[in-house]
């Protein structure tokens, strides 16, 4: 049980025994109002229930209620005498003895006292899931890294996790490379060097498609700009005419929003014009664009032919797919990410017709202008499950996947770690799932924001394509090497670091940097990708936490011991000798709390915050508390235990994020 849970149990008993709380049925939610404090002067935790509760039971002074609660509260074994502050905050300071007892127990526990869930859930984590015919780009980091961290954490918490990489191995991207191969491919080159050649073909055809799309969009965008400009004008006129200040605010907002639309449409226009210009100024490309002016429909036709079993397209798909998979597997190896299953979209193809029939038989899907659709309450557009031309869609595949997963695994939860932009797709999918009897399965779109470049715009190369993931990982490793294997640093090490160790350290820090930077932001926010910042040794970075870990190991080495050998704290120790020891001890005991938050919100950044706080507390401890030259042997034993446990907690936490550590750096 983590500390706030433990305290809230005691509060529940106290609240329950008050005469005036009998009518309240959600006492637990009041008892759970336990927050950690930012200032030690208010104790370690603060219970905030007295204020809202006194309102709920019909007024009275919350401070008096706090006093009544405290009178009933039995926490002597855990806390110093409890204090009431301000309007009725109850300040709780944990007893040193209690903390020390926990530390002693933690020494014998690899899991850092984090218990497994008593109610085990079966949880499918659908993550990474790239469309494989195109090279993985920077955007794929997020799903891969967040999904992997969640799966590791849930498993550690005792749940049965099943990871599945729902590869896009059957969609339009294959139509694109098949078209590219047929029209521009050199079979010898592709046979010799499949991955880069196919990537080239993909980029070429995609650029042609984007070019055609851009050309078609120009007139529309120009009209949209004109419209938005005229909206600005009329909004301005309206704004000039209003008299009341409250209306003026609204009117001003309308002007701003219209101006925003002008700007957005203008930047879309610029982007489209840039795409067109890039092709036009390249004689070869512009000749190709003229010859392949219907490339977008032609690509769709190739995809349809593949799905209908066309022998040549199927043969090409079978030829290309393994190479595409090799490509992504190299990245998974570099990232140290694995999956229990890799069931791509192609796996479900034979089931799609059945899915549509089933929906029709249940009366959920019906014909609409030739297409088959599921109409759902609360949505503007229906979910299309079969197009007029007979083609199935992404949604149809996801429905088949659901049915298969239910059959095969009977999960309690399914997490879809997918870009926020697919929100509507998942809202509809979950709505249909309810109607086909899956209301008991908790389905969550674990959505996430965009990776931005340092300029705050989506990260792209100069030619406009998204930055490739493989190159990025290599860059990160190279940058990490410059920072952590700087000759000034490593010559100080004894013995000096040889090349092999340097490679290992650069790799662990570089890959860790990318993962940590991603996980350190709440998943739903966008973040700016900055290699320099993420490999820095200072600040909220993996290098900082990994370095803190290495420092713990350095001290253990100098003390000629190891983590396993530190098994006890001298019995005479019943209090801390320095506030930095105590602050670090509290941090160490809070990992379970952070993991509970991760699970609650499916957001690994809570664990990152925990690690950063712990590393900082360790730095303060290191600056203030000598281990090897401690005042007494008893104090030395406490400090050594804190060092060993800090190492254990940091390593465990990083590993749960999919990040490795090295013994020195
Ligand atoms: N392949 C999809 C894409 O790249 C993501 C798939 C996510 N998983 C799912 N079951 N829909 O957009």
PDB file of N, CA, C and O in Angstrom, residues 511-535:
ATOM      1  N   UNK A 511      19.920   6.438 -26.505  1.00  0.00           N
ATOM      2  CA  UNK A 511      18.577   5.863 -26.647  1.00  0.00           C
ATOM      3  C   UNK A 511      17.716   6.278 -25.450  1.00  0.00           C
ATOM      4  O   UNK A 511      16.542   6.632 -25.593  1.00  0.00           O
ATOM      5  N   UNK A 512      18.326   6.272 -24.275  1.00  0.00           N
ATOM      6  CA  UNK A 512      17.594   6.687 -23.075  1.00  0.00           C
ATOM      7  C   UNK A 512      17.105   8.118 -23.223  1.00  0.00           C
ATOM      8  O   UNK A 512      15.979   8.444 -22.825  1.00  0.00           O
ATOM      9  N   UNK A 513      17.945   8.962 -23.810  1.00  0.00           N
ATOM     10  CA  UNK A 513      17.603  10.379 -23.942  1.00  0.00           C
ATOM     11  C   UNK A 513      16.320  10.553 -24.751  1.00  0.00           C
ATOM     12  O   UNK A 513      15.410  11.297 -24.367  1.00  0.00           O
ATOM     13  N   UNK A 514      16.248   9.829 -25.863  1.00  0.00           N
ATOM     14  CA  UNK A 514      15.079   9.959 -26.741  1.00  0.00           C
ATOM     15  C   UNK A 514      13.824   9.469 -26.026  1.00  0.00           C
ATOM     16  O   UNK A 514      12.777  10.104 -26.049  1.00  0.00           O
ATOM     17  N   UNK A 515      13.945   8.325 -25.359  1.00  0.00           N
ATOM     18  CA  UNK A 515      12.769   7.773 -24.674  1.00  0.00           C
ATOM     19  C   UNK A 515      12.336   8.696 -23.533  1.00  0.00           C
ATOM     20  O   UNK A 515      11.163   9.019 -23.382  1.00  0.00           O
ATOM     21  N   UNK A 516      13.307   9.082 -22.739  1.00  0.00           N
ATOM     22  CA  UNK A 516      12.985   9.863 -21.541  1.00  0.00           C
ATOM     23  C   UNK A 516      12.356  11.195 -21.918  1.00  0.00           C
ATOM     24  O   UNK A 516      11.378  11.627 -21.304  1.00  0.00           O
ATOM     25  N   UNK A 517      12.926  11.845 -22.941  1.00  0.00           N
ATOM     26  CA  UNK A 517      12.395  13.156 -23.335  1.00  0.00           C
ATOM     27  C   UNK A 517      10.933  13.008 -23.742  1.00  0.00           C
ATOM     28  O   UNK A 517      10.089  13.841 -23.413  1.00  0.00           O
ATOM     29  N   UNK A 518      10.650  11.929 -24.432  1.00  0.00           N
ATOM     30  CA  UNK A 518       9.281  11.708 -24.873  1.00  0.00           C
ATOM     31  C   UNK A 518       8.366  11.448 -23.679  1.00  0.00           C
ATOM     32  O   UNK A 518       7.281  12.020 -23.554  1.00  0.00           O
ATOM     33  N   UNK A 519       8.840  10.606 -22.777  1.00  0.00           N
ATOM     34  CA  UNK A 519       8.002  10.197 -21.650  1.00  0.00           C
ATOM     35  C   UNK A 519       7.880  11.279 -20.585  1.00  0.00           C
ATOM     36  O   UNK A 519       6.985  11.222 -19.746  1.00  0.00           O
ATOM     37  N   UNK A 520       8.783  12.263 -20.612  1.00  0.00           N
ATOM     38  CA  UNK A 520       8.755  13.254 -19.542  1.00  0.00           C
ATOM     39  C   UNK A 520       7.606  14.252 -19.715  1.00  0.00           C
ATOM     40  O   UNK A 520       7.241  14.935 -18.769  1.00  0.00           O
ATOM     41  N   UNK A 521       7.060  14.342 -20.911  1.00  0.00           N
ATOM     42  CA  UNK A 521       5.913  15.238 -21.105  1.00  0.00           C
ATOM     43  C   UNK A 521       4.642  14.439 -20.939  1.00  0.00           C
ATOM     44  O   UNK A 521       4.605  13.263 -21.291  1.00  0.00           O
ATOM     45  N   UNK A 522       3.611  15.087 -20.433  1.00  0.00           N
ATOM     46  CA  UNK A 522       2.343  14.357 -20.404  1.00  0.00           C
ATOM     47  C   UNK A 522       2.022  13.984 -21.842  1.00  0.00           C
ATOM     48  O   UNK A 522       2.208  14.795 -22.763  1.00  0.00           O
ATOM     49  N   UNK A 523       1.569  12.755 -22.032  1.00  0.00           N
ATOM     50  CA  UNK A 523       1.432  12.265 -23.403  1.00  0.00           C
ATOM     51  C   UNK A 523       0.557  13.146 -24.284  1.00  0.00           C
ATOM     52  O   UNK A 523       0.756  13.213 -25.494  1.00  0.00           O
ATOM     53  N   UNK A 524      -0.432  13.823 -23.698  1.00  0.00           N
ATOM     54  CA  UNK A 524      -1.349  14.565 -24.566  1.00  0.00           C
ATOM     55  C   UNK A 524      -0.764  15.898 -25.042  1.00  0.00           C
ATOM     56  O   UNK A 524      -1.319  16.524 -25.930  1.00  0.00           O
ATOM     57  N   UNK A 525       0.374  16.340 -24.453  1.00  0.00           N
ATOM     58  CA  UNK A 525       0.896  17.609 -24.964  1.00  0.00           C
ATOM     59  C   UNK A 525       1.903  17.372 -26.089  1.00  0.00           C
ATOM     60  O   UNK A 525       2.558  16.344 -26.153  1.00  0.00           O
ATOM     61  N   UNK A 526       2.013  18.351 -26.967  1.00  0.00           N
ATOM     62  CA  UNK A 526       3.042  18.319 -28.004  1.00  0.00           C
ATOM     63  C   UNK A 526       4.364  18.625 -27.316  1.00  0.00           C
ATOM     64  O   UNK A 526       4.383  19.238 -26.263  1.00  0.00           O
ATOM     65  N   UNK A 527       5.462  18.218 -27.886  1.00  0.00           N
ATOM     66  CA  UNK A 527       6.734  18.664 -27.305  1.00  0.00           C
ATOM     67  C   UNK A 527       7.761  18.944 -28.393  1.00  0.00           C
ATOM     68  O   UNK A 527       7.667  18.429 -29.495  1.00  0.00           O
ATOM     69  N   UNK A 528       8.702  19.803 -28.023  1.00  0.00           N
ATOM     70  CA  UNK A 528       9.756  20.177 -28.967  1.00  0.00           C
ATOM     71  C   UNK A 528      10.942  19.249 -28.831  1.00  0.00           C
ATOM     72  O   UNK A 528      11.445  19.049 -27.727  1.00  0.00           O
ATOM     73  N   UNK A 529      11.370  18.761 -29.948  1.00  0.00           N
ATOM     74  CA  UNK A 529      12.441  17.786 -29.965  1.00  0.00           C
ATOM     75  C   UNK A 529      13.771  18.526 -30.053  1.00  0.00           C
ATOM     76  O   UNK A 529      14.051  19.205 -31.028  1.00  0.00           O
ATOM     77  N   UNK A 530      14.599  18.403 -29.015  1.00  0.00           N
ATOM     78  CA  UNK A 530      15.885  19.083 -29.052  1.00  0.00           C
ATOM     79  C   UNK A 530      16.968  18.135 -28.554  1.00  0.00           C
ATOM     80  O   UNK A 530      17.073  17.861 -27.360  1.00  0.00           O
ATOM     81  N   UNK A 531      17.751  17.616 -29.493  1.00  0.00           N
ATOM     82  CA  UNK A 531      18.784  16.647 -29.112  1.00  0.00           C
ATOM     83  C   UNK A 531      19.718  17.216 -28.055  1.00  0.00           C
ATOM     84  O   UNK A 531      20.073  16.532 -27.101  1.00  0.00           O
ATOM     85  N   UNK A 532      20.107  18.495 -28.225  1.00  0.00           N
ATOM     86  CA  UNK A 532      21.051  19.080 -27.278  1.00  0.00           C
ATOM     87  C   UNK A 532      20.512  19.036 -25.864  1.00  0.00           C
ATOM     88  O   UNK A 532      21.211  18.679 -24.924  1.00  0.00           O
ATOM     89  N   UNK A 533      19.234  19.427 -25.730  1.00  0.00           N
ATOM     90  CA  UNK A 533      18.657  19.439 -24.384  1.00  0.00           C
ATOM     91  C   UNK A 533      18.510  18.027 -23.843  1.00  0.00           C
ATOM     92  O   UNK A 533      18.720  17.778 -22.660  1.00  0.00           O
ATOM     93  N   UNK A 534      18.138  17.087 -24.717  1.00  0.00           N
ATOM     94  CA  UNK A 534      17.830  15.767 -24.151  1.00  0.00           C
ATOM     95  C   UNK A 534      19.055  14.960 -23.734  1.00  0.00           C
ATOM     96  O   UNK A 534      18.941  14.069 -22.916  1.00  0.00           O
ATOM     97  N   UNK A 535      20.221  15.279 -24.276  1.00  0.00           N
ATOM     98  CA  UNK A 535      21.398  14.525 -23.819  1.00  0.00           C
ATOM     99  C   UNK A 535      22.168  15.256 -22.717  1.00  0.00           C
ATOM    100  O   UNK A 535      23.195  14.769 -22.249  1.00  0.00           O
TER     101      UNK A 535
END
